mmCIF file of C-alpha atoms in Angstrom:
data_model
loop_
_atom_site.group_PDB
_atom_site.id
_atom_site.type_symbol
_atom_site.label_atom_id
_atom_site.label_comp_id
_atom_site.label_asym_id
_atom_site.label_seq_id
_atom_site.Cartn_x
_atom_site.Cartn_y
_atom_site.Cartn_z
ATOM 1 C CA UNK A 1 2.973 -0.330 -28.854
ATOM 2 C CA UNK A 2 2.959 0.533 -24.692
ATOM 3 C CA UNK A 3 5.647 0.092 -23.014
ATOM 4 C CA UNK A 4 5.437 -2.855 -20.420
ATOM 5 C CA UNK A 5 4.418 -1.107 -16.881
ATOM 6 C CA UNK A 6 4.985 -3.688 -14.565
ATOM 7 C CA UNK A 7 2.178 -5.112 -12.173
ATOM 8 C CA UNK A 8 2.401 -5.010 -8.343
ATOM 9 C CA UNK A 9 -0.520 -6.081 -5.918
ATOM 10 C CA UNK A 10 -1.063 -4.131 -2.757
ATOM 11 C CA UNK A 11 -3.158 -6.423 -0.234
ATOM 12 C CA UNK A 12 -5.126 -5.218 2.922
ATOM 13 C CA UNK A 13 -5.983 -8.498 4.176
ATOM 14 C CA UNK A 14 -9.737 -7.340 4.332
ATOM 15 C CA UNK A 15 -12.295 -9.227 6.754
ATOM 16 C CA UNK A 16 -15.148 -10.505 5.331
ATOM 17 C CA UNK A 17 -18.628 -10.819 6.324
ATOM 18 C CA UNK A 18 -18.944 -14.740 7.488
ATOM 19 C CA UNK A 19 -15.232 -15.378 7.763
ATOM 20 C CA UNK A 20 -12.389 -14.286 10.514
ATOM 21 C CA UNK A 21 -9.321 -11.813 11.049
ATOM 22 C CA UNK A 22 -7.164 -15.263 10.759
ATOM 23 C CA UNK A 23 -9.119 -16.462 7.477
ATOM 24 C CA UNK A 24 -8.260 -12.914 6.402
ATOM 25 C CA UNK A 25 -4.150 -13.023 6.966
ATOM 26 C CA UNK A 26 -3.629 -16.890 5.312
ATOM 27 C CA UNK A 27 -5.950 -15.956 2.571
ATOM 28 C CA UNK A 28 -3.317 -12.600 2.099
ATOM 29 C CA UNK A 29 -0.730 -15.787 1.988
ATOM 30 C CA UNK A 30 -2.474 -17.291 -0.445
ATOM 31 C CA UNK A 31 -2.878 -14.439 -2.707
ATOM 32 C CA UNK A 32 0.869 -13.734 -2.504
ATOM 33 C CA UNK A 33 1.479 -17.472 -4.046
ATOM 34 C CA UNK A 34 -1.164 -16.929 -6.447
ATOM 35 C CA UNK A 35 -0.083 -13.542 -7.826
ATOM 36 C CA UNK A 36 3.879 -14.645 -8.218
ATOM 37 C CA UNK A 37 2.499 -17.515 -9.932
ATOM 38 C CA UNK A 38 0.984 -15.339 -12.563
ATOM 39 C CA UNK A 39 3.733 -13.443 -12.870
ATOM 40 C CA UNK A 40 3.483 -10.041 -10.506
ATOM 41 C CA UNK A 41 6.171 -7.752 -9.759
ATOM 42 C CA UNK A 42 5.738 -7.134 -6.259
ATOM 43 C CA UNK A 43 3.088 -7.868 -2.970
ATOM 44 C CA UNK A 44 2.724 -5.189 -0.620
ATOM 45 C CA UNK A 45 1.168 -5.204 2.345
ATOM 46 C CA UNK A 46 -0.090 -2.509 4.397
ATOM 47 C CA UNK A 47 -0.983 -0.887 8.127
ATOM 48 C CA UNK A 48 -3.205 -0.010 9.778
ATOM 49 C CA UNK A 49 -4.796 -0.222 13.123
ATOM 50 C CA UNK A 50 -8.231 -0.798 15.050
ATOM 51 C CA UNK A 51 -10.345 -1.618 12.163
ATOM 52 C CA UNK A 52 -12.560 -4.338 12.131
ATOM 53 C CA UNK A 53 -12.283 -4.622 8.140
ATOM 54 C CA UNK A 54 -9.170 -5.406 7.682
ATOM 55 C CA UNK A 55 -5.996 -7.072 9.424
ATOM 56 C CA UNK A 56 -3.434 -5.141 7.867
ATOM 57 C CA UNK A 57 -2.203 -4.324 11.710
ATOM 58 C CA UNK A 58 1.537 -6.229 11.800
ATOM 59 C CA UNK A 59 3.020 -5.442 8.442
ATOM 60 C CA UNK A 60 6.802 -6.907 8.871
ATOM 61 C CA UNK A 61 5.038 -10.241 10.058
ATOM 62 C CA UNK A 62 3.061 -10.521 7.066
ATOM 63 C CA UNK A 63 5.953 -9.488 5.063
ATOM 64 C CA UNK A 64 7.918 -12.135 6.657
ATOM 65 C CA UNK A 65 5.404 -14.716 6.367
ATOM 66 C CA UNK A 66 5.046 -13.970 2.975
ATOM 67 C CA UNK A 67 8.001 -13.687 1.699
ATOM 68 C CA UNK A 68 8.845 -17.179 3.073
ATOM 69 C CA UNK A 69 6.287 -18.664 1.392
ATOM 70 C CA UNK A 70 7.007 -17.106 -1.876
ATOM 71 C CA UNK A 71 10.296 -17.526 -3.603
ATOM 72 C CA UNK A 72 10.788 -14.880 -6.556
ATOM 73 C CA UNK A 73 7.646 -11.505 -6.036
ATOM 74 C CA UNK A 74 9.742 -8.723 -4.263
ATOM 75 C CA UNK A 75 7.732 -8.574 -1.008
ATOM 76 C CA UNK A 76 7.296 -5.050 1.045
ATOM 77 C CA UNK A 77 5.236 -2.731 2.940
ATOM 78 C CA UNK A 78 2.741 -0.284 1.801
ATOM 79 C CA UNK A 79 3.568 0.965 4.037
ATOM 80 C CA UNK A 80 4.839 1.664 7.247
ATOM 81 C CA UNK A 81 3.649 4.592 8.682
ATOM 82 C CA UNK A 82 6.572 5.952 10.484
ATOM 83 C CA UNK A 83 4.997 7.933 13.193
ATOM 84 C CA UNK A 84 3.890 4.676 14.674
ATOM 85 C CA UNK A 85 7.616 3.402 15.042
ATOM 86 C CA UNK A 86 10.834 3.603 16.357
ATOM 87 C CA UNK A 87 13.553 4.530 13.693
ATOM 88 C CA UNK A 88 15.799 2.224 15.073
ATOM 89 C CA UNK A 89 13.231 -0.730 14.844
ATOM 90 C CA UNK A 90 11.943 -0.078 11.625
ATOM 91 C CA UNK A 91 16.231 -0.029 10.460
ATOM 92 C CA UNK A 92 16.794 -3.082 12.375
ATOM 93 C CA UNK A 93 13.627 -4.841 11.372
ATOM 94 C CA UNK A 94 14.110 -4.710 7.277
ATOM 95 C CA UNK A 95 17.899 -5.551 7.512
ATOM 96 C CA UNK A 96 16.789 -8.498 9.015
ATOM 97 C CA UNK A 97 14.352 -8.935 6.347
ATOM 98 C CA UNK A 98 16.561 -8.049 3.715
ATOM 99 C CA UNK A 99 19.225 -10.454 5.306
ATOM 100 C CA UNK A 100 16.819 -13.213 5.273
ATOM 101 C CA UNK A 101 15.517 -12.697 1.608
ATOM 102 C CA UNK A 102 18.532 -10.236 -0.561
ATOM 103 C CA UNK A 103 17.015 -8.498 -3.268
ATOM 104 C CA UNK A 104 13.373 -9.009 -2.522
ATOM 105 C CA UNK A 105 11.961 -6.714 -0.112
ATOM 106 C CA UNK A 106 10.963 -3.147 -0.493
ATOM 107 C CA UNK A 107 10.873 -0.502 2.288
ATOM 108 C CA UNK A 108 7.522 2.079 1.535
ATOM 109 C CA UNK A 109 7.110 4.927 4.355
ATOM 110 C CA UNK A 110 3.998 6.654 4.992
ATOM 111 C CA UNK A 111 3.944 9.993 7.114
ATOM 112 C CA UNK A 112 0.084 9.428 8.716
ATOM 113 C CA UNK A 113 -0.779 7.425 11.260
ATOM 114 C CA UNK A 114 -3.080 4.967 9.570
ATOM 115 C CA UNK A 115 -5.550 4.705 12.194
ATOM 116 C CA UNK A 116 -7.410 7.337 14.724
ATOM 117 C CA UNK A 117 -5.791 9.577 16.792
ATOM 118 C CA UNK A 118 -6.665 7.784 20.166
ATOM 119 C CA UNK A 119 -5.091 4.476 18.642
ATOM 120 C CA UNK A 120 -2.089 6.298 17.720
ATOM 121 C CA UNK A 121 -1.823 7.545 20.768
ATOM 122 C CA UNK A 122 -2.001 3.857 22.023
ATOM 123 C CA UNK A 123 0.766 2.253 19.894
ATOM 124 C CA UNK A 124 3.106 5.021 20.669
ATOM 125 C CA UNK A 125 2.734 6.558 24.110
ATOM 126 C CA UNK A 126 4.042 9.945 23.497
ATOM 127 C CA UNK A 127 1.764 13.178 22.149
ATOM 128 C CA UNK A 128 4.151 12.989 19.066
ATOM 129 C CA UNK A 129 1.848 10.360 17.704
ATOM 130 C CA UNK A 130 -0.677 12.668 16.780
ATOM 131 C CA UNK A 131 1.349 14.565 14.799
ATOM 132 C CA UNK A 132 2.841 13.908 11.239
ATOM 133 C CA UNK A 133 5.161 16.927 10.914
ATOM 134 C CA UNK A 134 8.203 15.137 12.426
ATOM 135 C CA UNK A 135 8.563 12.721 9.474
ATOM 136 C CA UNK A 136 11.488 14.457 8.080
ATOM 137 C CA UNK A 137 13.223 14.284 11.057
ATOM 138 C CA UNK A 138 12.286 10.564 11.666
ATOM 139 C CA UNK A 139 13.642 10.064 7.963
ATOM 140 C CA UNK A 140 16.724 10.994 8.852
ATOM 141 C CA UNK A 141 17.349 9.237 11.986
ATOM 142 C CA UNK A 142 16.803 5.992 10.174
ATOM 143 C CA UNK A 143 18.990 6.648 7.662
ATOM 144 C CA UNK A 144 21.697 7.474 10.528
ATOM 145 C CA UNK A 145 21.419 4.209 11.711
ATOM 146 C CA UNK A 146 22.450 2.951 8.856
ATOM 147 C CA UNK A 147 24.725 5.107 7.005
ATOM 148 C CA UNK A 148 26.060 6.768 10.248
ATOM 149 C CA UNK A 149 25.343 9.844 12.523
ATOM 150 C CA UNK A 150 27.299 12.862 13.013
ATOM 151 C CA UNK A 151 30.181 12.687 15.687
ATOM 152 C CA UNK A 152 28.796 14.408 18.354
ATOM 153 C CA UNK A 153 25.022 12.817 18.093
ATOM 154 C CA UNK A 154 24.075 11.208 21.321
ATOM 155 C CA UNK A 155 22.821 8.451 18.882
ATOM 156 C CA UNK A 156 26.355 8.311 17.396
ATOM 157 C CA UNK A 157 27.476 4.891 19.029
ATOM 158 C CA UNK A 158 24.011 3.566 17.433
ATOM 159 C CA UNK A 159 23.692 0.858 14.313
ATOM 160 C CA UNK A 160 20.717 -0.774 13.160
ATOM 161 C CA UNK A 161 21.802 -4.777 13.165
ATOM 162 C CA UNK A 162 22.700 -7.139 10.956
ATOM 163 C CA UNK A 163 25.634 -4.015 9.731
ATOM 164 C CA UNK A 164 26.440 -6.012 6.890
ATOM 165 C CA UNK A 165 23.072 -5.696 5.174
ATOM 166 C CA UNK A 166 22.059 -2.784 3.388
ATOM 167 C CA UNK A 167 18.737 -1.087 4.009
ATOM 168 C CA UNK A 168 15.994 -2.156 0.942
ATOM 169 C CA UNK A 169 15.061 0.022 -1.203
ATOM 170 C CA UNK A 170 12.519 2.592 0.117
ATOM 171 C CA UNK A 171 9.542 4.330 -1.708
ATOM 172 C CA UNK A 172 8.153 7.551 -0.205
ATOM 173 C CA UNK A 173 4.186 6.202 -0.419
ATOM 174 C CA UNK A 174 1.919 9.841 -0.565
ATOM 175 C CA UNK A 175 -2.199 10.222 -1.102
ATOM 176 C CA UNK A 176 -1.779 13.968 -1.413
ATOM 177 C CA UNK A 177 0.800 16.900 -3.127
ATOM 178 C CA UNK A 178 3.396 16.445 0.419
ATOM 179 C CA UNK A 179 4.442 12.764 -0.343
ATOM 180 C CA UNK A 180 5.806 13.940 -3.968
ATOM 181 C CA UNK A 181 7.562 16.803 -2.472
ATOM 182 C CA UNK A 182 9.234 14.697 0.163
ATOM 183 C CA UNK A 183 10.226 11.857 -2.282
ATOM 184 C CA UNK A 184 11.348 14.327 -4.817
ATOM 185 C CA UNK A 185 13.638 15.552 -1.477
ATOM 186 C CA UNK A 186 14.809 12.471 -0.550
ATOM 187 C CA UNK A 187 15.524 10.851 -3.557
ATOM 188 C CA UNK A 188 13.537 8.152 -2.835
ATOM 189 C CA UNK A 189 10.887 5.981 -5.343
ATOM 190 C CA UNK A 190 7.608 7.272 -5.271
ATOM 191 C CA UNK A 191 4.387 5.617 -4.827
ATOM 192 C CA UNK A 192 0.895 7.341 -5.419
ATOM 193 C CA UNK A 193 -2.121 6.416 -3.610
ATOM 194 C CA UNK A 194 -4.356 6.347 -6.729
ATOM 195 C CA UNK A 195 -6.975 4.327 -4.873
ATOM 196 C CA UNK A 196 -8.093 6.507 -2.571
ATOM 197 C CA UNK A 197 -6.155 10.210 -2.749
ATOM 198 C CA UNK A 198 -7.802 13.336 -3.565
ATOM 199 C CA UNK A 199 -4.736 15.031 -5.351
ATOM 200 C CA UNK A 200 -4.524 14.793 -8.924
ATOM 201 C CA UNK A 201 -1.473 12.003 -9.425
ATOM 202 C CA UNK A 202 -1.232 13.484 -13.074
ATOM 203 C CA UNK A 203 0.399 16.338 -10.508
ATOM 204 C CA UNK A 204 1.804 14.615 -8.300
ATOM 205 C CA UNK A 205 4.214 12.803 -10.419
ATOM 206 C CA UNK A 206 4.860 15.709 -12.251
ATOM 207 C CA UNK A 207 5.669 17.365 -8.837
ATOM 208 C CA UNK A 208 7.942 14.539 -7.865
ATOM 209 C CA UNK A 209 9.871 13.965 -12.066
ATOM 210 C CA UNK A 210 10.667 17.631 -11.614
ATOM 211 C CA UNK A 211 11.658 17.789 -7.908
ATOM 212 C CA UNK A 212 13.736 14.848 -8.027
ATOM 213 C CA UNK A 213 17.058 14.773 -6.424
ATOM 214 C CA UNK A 214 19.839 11.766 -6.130
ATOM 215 C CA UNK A 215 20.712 11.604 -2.581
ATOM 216 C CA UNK A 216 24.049 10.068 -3.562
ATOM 217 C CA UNK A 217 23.603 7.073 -0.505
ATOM 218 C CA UNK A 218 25.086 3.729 -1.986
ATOM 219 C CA UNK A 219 22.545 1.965 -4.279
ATOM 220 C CA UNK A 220 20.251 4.796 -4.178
ATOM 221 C CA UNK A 221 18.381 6.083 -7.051
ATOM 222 C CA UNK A 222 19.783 8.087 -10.166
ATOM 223 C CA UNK A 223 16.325 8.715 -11.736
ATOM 224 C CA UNK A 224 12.916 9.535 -10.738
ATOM 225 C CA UNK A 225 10.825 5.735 -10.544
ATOM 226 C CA UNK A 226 7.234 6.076 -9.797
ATOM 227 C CA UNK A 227 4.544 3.755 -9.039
ATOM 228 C CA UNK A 228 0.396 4.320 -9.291
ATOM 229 C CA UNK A 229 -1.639 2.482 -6.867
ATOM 230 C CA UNK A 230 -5.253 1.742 -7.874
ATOM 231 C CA UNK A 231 -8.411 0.298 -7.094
ATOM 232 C CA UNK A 232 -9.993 -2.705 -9.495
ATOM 233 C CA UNK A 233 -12.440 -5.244 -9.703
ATOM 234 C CA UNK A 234 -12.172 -7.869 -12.585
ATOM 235 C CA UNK A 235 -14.683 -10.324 -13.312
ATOM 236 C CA UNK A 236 -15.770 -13.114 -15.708
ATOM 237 C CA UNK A 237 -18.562 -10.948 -16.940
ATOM 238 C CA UNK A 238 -19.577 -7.280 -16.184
ATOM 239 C CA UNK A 239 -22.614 -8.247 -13.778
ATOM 240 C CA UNK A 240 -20.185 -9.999 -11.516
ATOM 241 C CA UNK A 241 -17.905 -7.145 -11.457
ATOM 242 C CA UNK A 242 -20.466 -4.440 -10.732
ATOM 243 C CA UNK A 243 -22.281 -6.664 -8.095
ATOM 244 C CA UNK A 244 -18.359 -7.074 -6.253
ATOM 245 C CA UNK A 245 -18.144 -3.166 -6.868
ATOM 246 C CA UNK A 246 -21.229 -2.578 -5.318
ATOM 247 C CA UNK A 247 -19.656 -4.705 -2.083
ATOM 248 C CA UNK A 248 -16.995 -2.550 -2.221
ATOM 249 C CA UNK A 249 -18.937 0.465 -2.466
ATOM 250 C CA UNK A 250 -20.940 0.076 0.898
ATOM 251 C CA UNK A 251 -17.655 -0.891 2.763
ATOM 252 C CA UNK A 252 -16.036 2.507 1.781
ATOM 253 C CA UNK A 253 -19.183 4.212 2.460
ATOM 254 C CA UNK A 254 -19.788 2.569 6.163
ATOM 255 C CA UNK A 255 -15.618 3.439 6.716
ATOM 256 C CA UNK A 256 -16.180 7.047 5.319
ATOM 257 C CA UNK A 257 -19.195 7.046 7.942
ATOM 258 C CA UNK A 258 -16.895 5.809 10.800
ATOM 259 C CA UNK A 259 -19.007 2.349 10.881
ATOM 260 C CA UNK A 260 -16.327 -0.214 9.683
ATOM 261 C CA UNK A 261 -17.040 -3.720 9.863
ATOM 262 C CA UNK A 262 -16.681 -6.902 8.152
ATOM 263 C CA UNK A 263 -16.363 -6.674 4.213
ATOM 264 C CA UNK A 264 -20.214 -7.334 2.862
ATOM 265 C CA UNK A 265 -21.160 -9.678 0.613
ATOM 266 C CA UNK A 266 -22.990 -8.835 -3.039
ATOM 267 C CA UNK A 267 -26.122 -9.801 -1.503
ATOM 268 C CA UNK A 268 -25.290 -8.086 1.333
ATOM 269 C CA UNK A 269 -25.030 -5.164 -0.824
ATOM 270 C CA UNK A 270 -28.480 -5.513 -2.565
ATOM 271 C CA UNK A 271 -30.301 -6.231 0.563
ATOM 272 C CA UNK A 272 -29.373 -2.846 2.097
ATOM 273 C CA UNK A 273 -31.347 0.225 2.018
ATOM 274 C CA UNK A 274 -29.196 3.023 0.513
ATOM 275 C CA UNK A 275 -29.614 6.599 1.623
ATOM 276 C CA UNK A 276 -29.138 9.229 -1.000
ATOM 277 C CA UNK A 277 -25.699 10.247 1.452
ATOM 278 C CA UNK A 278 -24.967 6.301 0.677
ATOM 279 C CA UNK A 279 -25.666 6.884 -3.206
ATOM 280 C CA UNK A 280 -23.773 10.297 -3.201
ATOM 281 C CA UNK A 281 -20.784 8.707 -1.552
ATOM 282 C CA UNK A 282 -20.543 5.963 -3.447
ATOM 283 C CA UNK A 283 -20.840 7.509 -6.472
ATOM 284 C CA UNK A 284 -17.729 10.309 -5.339
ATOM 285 C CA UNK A 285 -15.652 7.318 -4.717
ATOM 286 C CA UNK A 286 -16.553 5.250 -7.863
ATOM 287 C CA UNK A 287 -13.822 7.066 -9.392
ATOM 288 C CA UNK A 288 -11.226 5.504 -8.085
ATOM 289 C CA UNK A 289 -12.115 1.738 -9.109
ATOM 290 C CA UNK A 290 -11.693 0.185 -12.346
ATOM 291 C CA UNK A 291 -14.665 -2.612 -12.967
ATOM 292 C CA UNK A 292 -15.321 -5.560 -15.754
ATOM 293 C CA UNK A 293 -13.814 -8.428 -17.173
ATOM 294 C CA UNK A 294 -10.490 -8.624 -17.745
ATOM 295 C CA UNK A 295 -9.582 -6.847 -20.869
ATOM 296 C CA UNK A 296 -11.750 -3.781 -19.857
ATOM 297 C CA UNK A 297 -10.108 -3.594 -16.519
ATOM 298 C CA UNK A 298 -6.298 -3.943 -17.950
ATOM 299 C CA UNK A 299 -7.458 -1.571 -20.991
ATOM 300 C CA UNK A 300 -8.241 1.149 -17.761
ATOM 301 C CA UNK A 301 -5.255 0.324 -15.337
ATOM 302 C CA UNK A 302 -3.048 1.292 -18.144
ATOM 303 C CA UNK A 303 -4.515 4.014 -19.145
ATOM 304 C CA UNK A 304 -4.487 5.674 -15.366
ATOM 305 C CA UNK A 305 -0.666 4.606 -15.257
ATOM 306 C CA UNK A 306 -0.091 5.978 -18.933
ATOM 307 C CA UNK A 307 -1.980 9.586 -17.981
ATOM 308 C CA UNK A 308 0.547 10.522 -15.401
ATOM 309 C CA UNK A 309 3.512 8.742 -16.783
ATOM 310 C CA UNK A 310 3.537 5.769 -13.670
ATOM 311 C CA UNK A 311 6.812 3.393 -14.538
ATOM 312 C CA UNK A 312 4.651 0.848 -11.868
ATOM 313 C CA UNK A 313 0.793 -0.267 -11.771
ATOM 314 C CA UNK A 314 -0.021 -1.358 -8.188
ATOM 315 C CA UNK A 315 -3.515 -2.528 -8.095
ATOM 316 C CA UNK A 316 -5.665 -3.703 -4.694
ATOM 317 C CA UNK A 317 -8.695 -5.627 -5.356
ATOM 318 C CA UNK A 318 -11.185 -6.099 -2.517
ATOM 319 C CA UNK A 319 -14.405 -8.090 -3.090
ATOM 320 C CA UNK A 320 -16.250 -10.692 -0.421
ATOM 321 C CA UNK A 321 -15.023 -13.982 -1.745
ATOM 322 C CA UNK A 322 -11.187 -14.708 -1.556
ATOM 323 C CA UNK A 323 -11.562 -17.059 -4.834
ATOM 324 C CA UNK A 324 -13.000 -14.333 -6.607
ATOM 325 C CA UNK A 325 -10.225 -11.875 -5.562
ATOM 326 C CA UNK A 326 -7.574 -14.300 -6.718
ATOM 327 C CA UNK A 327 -10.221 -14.514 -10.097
ATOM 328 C CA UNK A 328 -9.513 -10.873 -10.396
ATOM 329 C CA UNK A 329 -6.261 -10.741 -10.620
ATOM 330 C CA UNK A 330 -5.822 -13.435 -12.597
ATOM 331 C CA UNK A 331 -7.922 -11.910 -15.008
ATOM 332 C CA UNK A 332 -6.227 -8.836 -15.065
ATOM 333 C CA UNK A 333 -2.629 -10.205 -15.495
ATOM 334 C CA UNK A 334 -3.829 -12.591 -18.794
ATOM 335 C CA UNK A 335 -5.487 -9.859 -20.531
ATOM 336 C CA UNK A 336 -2.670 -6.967 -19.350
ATOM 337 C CA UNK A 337 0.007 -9.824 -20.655
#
């Protein structure tokens, strides 16, 4: 028999067609009660910026939000892309967090912007926004406000507040090969972009098991502990699931196209007039999302986590109708118990 691989949810509190950016954040809320109701491991949320699709733009107010209106799912970010923030802010903001709710809240770091380069511009006012290569560095620095800076650093007389809180656990989140490498570095968890990166994660957690180095910090990890992020859709039959897939579908192929809006609806979906680039498209990024009903979906998670040896299933769900997306998961967690 498998080995239990705990379930996570990662949540992008997408917009749908009809309904508002606010509709969009308290039905995230209510998805977060739902889930640790039936029994997930974690809620993530994520970032990103000037999107119309989804209002995933304030990520430690969501996590706060959510985590007070939950009382056992480990709450966290996935994740926050540190180019757009201060060090300091992001040190001080999850010991506050972690002060507020001990032992639930997770720390995930992303190296890319998650947004264009004008907007990144925007949120941080310096030309270093457009760049990634800095992470490292930025790495570092919050560590130092934490754990202490050298002597003679000019940030020396520097600590993240509340000192008496450690910093939560942090995963290294990557789409492509770098993300393994720099987890594997760091010593950090490591979680895989399944839904959406082009790397092979059968490599990339191979890449990361083999790399792997403790960095010795206090209540950092001994051992490699991965997680796989994927894409699914589950559904009381297999016409529901395909027609929520084929949603899905045109609002990856209008954001691949640089014409994001509003999540479409099935019907929405039927009623448009796909061009072969549409069909092409979609078809390219089918392979990311796992459709049907519930036993065929948590027959197909698994399997993805089993193939490159994930310890974690995280698994976003994005169809029109909020009830249905609480319906999926559902689904999924009765069959995958």
């Amino acid at each position: 028999m498998s080995h239990a691989i705990p379930l996570s949810v990662l949540d992008l509190s997408p917009v749908s067609s009809g309904r508002t950016g606010a509709d969009a954040l308290r039905e995230t809320v209510q998805l977060a009660q739902a889930t640790e109701t039936l029994g997930y491991e974690r809620f993530w949320v994520a970032e990103h910026h000037n999107l119309p699709s989804v209002t995933s733009s304030a990520p430690v107010v969501m996590m706060a939000t959510v985590a007070a209106s939950t009382s056992r799912i480990r709450v966290g970010a996935g994740g926050i892309m540190l180019p757009n923030h201060s060090p300091l802010q992001v040190a001080e903001q999850f010991r506050v967090l972690e002060a507020l709710h001990p032992g639930r809240i997770d720390l995930g770091l992303g190296r890319a912007p998650g947004t264009d380069q004008l907007t990144a511009f925007a949120l941080r006012r310096s030309r270093e926004a457009l760049t990634a290569d800095d992470f490292p560095q930025q790495y570092a620095e919050l560590l130092a406000y934490v754990d202490g800076f050298p002597d003679d650093h000019p940030f020396a007389p520097i600590s993240a507040q509340p000192s008496d809180v450690p910093l939560p656990p942090i995963w290294i989140l990557g789409s492509s090969l770098y993300g393994a490498q720099a987890a594997a570095a760091f010593g950090t968890a490591f979680a895989y972009a399944g839904h959406f990166g082009e790397a092979d994660p059968t490599e990339a957690m191979d890449i990361y098991r083999k790399g792997f180095r403790p960095s010795g910090r206090p209540g950092a990890l001994e051992a490699p502990r991965s997680m796989l992020a994927v894409s699914a859709i589950a559904s009381d039959d297999e016409q529901t699931a395909a027609d929520n897939a084929r949603a899905a579908a045109l609002a990856m192929v209008r954001l691949r196209q640089n014409r994001p809006g509003p999540f479409p609806s099935p019907q929405e979906a039927a009623a448009h007039e796909w061009s072969e680039l549409d069909e092409s498209m979609a078809q390219r990024m089918s392979r990311f999302t796992t459709i049907g009903t519930g036993d065929q979906v948590a027959k197909g998670v698994r399997a993805r986590a089993e193939a490159c040896g994930a310890d974690e299933l995280m698994v976003t769900t994005n169809v029109h109708d909020p009830a249905q997306r609480r319906r999926s998961y559902e689904l999924l967690m009765k069959a995958y118990a």
